[in-house]
XYZ file of N, CA and C in Angstrom:
426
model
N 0.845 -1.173 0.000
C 0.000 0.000 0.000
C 0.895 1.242 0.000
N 0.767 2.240 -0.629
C 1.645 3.582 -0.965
C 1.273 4.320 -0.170
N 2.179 4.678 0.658
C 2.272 5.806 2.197
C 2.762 7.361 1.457
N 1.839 8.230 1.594
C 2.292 9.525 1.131
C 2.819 10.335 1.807
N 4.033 11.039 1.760
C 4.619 11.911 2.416
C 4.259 13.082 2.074
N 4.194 14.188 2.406
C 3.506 15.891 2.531
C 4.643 16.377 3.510
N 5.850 17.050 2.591
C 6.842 17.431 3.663
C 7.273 16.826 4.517
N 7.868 15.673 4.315
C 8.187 14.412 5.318
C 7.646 14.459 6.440
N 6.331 14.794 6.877
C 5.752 14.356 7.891
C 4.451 13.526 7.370
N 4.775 12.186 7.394
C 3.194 11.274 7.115
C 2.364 11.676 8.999
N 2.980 11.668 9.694
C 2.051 11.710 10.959
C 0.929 13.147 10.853
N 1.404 13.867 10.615
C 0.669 15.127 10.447
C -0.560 15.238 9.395
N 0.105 14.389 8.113
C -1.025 14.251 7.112
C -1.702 13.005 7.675
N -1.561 12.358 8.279
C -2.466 11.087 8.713
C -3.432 11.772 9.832
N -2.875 12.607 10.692
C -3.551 13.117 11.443
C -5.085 14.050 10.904
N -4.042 15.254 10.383
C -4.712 16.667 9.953
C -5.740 16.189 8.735
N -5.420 15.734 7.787
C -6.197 15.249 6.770
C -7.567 14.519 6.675
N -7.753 13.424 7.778
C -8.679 12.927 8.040
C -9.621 13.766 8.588
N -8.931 14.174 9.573
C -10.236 15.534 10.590
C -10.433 17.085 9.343
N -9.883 17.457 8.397
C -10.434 18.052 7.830
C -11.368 17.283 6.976
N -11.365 16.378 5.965
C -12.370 15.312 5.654
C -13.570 15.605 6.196
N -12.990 15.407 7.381
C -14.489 15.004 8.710
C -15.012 15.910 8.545
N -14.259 17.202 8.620
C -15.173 18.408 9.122
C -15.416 18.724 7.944
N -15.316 19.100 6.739
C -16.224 19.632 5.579
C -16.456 18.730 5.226
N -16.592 17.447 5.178
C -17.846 16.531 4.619
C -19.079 17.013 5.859
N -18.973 16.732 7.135
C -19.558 16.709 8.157
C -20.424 18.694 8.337
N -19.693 19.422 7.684
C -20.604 20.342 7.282
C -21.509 20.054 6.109
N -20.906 19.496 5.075
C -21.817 20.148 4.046
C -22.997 19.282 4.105
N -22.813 17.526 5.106
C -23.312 16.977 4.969
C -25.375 17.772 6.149
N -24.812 18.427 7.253
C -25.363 19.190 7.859
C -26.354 20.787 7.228
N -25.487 21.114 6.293
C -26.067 22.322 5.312
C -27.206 21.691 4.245
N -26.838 20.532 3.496
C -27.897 20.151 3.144
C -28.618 19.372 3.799
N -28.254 18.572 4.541
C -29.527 18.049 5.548
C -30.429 18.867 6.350
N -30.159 19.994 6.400
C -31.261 21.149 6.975
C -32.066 22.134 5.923
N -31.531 21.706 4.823
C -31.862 22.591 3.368
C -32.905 21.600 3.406
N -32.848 20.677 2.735
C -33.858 19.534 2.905
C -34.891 19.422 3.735
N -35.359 19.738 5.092
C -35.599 19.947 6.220
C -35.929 21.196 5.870
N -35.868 22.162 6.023
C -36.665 23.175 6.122
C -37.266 23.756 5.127
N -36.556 23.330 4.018
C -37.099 23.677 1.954
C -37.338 22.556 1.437
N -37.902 21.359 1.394
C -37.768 20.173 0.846
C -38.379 20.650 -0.900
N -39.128 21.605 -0.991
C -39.500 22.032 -2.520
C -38.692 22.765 -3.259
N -37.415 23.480 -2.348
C -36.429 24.316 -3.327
C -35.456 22.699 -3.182
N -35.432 22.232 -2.210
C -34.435 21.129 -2.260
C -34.300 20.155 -2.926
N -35.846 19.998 -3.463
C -36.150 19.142 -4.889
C -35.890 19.729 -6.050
N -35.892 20.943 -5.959
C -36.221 21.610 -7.390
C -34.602 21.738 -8.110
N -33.530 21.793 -7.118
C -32.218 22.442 -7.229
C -31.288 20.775 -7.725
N -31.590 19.953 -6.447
C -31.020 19.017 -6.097
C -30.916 17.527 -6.247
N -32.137 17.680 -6.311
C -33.091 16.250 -6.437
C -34.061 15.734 -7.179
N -34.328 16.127 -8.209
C -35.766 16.062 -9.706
C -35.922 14.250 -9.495
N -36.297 13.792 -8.524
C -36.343 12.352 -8.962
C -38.000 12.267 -8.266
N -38.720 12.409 -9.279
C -40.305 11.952 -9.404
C -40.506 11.036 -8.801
N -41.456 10.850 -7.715
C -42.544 12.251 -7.539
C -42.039 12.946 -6.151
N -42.465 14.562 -6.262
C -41.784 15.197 -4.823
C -42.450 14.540 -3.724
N -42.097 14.533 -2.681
C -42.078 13.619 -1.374
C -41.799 14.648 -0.407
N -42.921 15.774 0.032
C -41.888 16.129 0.976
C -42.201 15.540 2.474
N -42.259 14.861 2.678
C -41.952 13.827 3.930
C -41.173 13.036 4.193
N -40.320 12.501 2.605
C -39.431 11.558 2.320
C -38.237 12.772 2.484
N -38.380 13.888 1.654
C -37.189 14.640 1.918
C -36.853 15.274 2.825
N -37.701 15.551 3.887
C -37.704 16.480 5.618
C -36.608 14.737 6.263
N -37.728 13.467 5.977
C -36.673 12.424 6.657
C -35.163 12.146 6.415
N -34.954 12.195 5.057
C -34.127 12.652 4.476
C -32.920 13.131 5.032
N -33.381 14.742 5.065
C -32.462 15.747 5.865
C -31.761 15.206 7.114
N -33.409 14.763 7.828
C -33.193 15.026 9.135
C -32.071 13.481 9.478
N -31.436 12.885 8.503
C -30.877 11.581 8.926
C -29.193 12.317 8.214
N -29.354 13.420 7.163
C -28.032 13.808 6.565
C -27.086 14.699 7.973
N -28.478 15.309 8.510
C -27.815 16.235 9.401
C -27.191 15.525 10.512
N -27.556 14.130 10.924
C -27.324 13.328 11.809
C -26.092 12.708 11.636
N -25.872 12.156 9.930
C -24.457 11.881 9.734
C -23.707 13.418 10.043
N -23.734 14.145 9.645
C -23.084 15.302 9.633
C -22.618 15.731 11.293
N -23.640 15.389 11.858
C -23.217 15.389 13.455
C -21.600 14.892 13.956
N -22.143 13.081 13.225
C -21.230 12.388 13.270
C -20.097 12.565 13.042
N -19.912 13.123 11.940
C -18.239 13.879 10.990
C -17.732 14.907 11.783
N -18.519 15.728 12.615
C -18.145 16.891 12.392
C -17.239 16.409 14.395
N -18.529 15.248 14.503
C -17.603 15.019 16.159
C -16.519 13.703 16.062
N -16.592 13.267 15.153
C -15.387 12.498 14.841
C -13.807 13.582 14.197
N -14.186 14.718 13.589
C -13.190 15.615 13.341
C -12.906 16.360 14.369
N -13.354 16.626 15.030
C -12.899 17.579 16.174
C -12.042 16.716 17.506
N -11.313 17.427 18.315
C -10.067 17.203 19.214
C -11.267 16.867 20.547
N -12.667 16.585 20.721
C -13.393 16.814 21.733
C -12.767 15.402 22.166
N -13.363 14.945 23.284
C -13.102 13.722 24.448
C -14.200 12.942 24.375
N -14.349 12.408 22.723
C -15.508 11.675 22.705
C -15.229 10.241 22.228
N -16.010 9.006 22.045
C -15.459 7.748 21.176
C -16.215 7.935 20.593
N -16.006 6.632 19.372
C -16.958 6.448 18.437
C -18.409 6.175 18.745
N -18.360 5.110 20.151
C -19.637 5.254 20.538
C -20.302 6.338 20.860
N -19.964 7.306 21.157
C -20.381 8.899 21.679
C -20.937 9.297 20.655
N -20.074 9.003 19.307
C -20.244 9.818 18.253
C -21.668 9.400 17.535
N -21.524 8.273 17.904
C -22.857 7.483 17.090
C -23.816 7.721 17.648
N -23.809 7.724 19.282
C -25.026 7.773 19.911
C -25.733 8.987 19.411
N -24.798 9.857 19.841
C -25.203 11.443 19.516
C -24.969 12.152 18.010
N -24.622 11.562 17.282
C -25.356 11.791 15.972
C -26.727 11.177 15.521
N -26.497 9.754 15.678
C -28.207 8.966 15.104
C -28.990 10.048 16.142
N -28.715 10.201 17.362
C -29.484 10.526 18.563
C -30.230 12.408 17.768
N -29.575 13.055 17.103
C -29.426 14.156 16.695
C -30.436 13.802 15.348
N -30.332 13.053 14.650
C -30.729 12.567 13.652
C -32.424 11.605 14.092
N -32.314 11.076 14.853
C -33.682 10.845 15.529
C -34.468 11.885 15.996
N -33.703 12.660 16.768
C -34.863 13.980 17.238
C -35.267 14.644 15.909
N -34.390 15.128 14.641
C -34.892 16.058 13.711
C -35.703 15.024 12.629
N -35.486 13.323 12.906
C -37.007 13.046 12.367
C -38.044 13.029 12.820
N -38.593 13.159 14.497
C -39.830 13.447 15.512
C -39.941 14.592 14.566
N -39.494 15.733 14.525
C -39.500 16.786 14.182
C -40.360 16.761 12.810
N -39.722 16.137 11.846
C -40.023 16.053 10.691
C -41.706 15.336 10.815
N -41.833 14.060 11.686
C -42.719 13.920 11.866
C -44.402 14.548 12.306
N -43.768 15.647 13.076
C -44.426 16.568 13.666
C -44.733 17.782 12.577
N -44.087 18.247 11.925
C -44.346 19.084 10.821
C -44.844 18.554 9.845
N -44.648 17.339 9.675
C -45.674 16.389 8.507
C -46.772 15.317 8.963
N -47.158 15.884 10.071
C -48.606 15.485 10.911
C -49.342 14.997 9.633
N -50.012 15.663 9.177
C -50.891 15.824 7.963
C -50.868 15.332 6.938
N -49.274 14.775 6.483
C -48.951 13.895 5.543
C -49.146 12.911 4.905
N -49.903 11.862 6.166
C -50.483 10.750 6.150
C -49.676 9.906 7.778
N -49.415 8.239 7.648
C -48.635 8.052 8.633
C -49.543 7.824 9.730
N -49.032 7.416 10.870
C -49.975 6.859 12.092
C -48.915 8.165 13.083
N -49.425 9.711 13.217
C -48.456 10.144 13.832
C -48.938 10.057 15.278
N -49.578 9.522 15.889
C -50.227 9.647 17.056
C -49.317 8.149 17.688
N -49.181 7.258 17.246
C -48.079 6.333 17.787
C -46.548 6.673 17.035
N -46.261 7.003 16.117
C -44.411 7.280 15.110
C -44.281 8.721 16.332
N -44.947 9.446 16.238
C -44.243 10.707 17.438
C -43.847 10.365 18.340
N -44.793 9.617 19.128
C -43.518 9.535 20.905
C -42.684 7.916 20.600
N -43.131 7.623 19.489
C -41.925 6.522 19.348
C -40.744 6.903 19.170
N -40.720 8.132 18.239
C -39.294 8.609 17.239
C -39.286 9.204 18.789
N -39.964 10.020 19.322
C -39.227 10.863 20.382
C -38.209 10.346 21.005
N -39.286 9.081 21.733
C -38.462 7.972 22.762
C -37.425 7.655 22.669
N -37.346 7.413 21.413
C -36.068 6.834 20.545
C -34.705 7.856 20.972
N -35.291 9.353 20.305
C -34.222 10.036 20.330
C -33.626 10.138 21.857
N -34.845 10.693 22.565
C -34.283 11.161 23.973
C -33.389 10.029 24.361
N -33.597 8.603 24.344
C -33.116 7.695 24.758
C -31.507 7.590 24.198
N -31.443 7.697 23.202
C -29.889 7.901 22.143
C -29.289 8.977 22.748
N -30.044 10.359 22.780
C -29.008 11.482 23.120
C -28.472 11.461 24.657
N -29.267 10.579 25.297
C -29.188 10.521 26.884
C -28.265 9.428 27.159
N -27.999 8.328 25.920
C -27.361 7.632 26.343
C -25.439 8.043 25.702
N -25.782 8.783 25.017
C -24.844 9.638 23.937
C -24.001 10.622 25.328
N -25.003 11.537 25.541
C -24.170 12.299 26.538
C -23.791 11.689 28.199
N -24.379 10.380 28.354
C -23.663 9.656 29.644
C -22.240 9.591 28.884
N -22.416 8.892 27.970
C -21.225 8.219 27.469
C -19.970 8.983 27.055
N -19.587 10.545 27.119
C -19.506 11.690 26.828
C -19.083 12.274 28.002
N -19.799 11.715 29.249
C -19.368 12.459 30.159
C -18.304 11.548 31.204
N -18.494 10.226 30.622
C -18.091 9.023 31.067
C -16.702 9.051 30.439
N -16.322 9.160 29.244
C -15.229 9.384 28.514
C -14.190 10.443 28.821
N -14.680 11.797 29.302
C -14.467 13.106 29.479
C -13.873 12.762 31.081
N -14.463 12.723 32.083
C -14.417 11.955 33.545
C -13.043 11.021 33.112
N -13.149 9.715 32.553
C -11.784 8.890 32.810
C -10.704 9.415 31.870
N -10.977 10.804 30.950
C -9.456 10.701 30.755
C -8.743 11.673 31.850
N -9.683 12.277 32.961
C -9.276 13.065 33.908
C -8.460 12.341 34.626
């Protein structure tokens, strides 16, 4: 496998390289997952022409891009988190903004009177288990 050097430091590009990755995939993945989410008809019109518009499919959509994007953006950063952290609290991020989605597309069709406090449950349960795990991580590297 071919090891690239960048000014004879491979540690620096192994380092620095990945976490920028992270972080502008992990934005842009966040910019359009909320474009989607809050415009799903300019977000079709620009982005997405694949018949027929859906905007319930594209609010869910979003609300799962912005969740990866969570993910990237806390896997790029120097914070005191693991991967499990990262996951919890991205899907966890990504679960709440589909309640959300759910809730703004009441009307859509859907059984929202049981999918709402399910997706809720869901989320609160992820982000709660996301930020134990976060604070648990943070705590033992003290």
């Amino acid at each position: 496998m071919a090891q690239f050097d960048i000014d004879g430091d491979r540690s620096a590009v192994g380092s620095s390289l990945p976490r920028i990755v992270a972080i502008v995939g992990g934005v842009g993945f966040v910019v359009l997952g909320a474009w989607a989410m809050v415009d799903p008809r300019s977000f079709f019109e620009a982005l997405a022409r694949f018949e027929p518009y859906n905007q319930h499919f594209l609010q869910d959509i979003g609300a799962f891009q912005v969740g990866l994007g969570v993910v990237l953006l806390l896997a790029g950063r120097s914070v005191r988190a693991d991967g499990l952290t990262g996951a919890l609290v991205g899907v966890g991020v990504a679960a709440a903004l589909h309640t959300v989605s759910h809730i703004a597309g009441r009307d859509l069709g859907g059984a929202p009177e049981r999918d709402i406090p399910v997706f809720a449950a869901m989320a609160v349960s992820l982000l709660a288990a996301g930020g134990l795990r976060w604070r648990h991580v943070r705590d033992a590297a003290h």
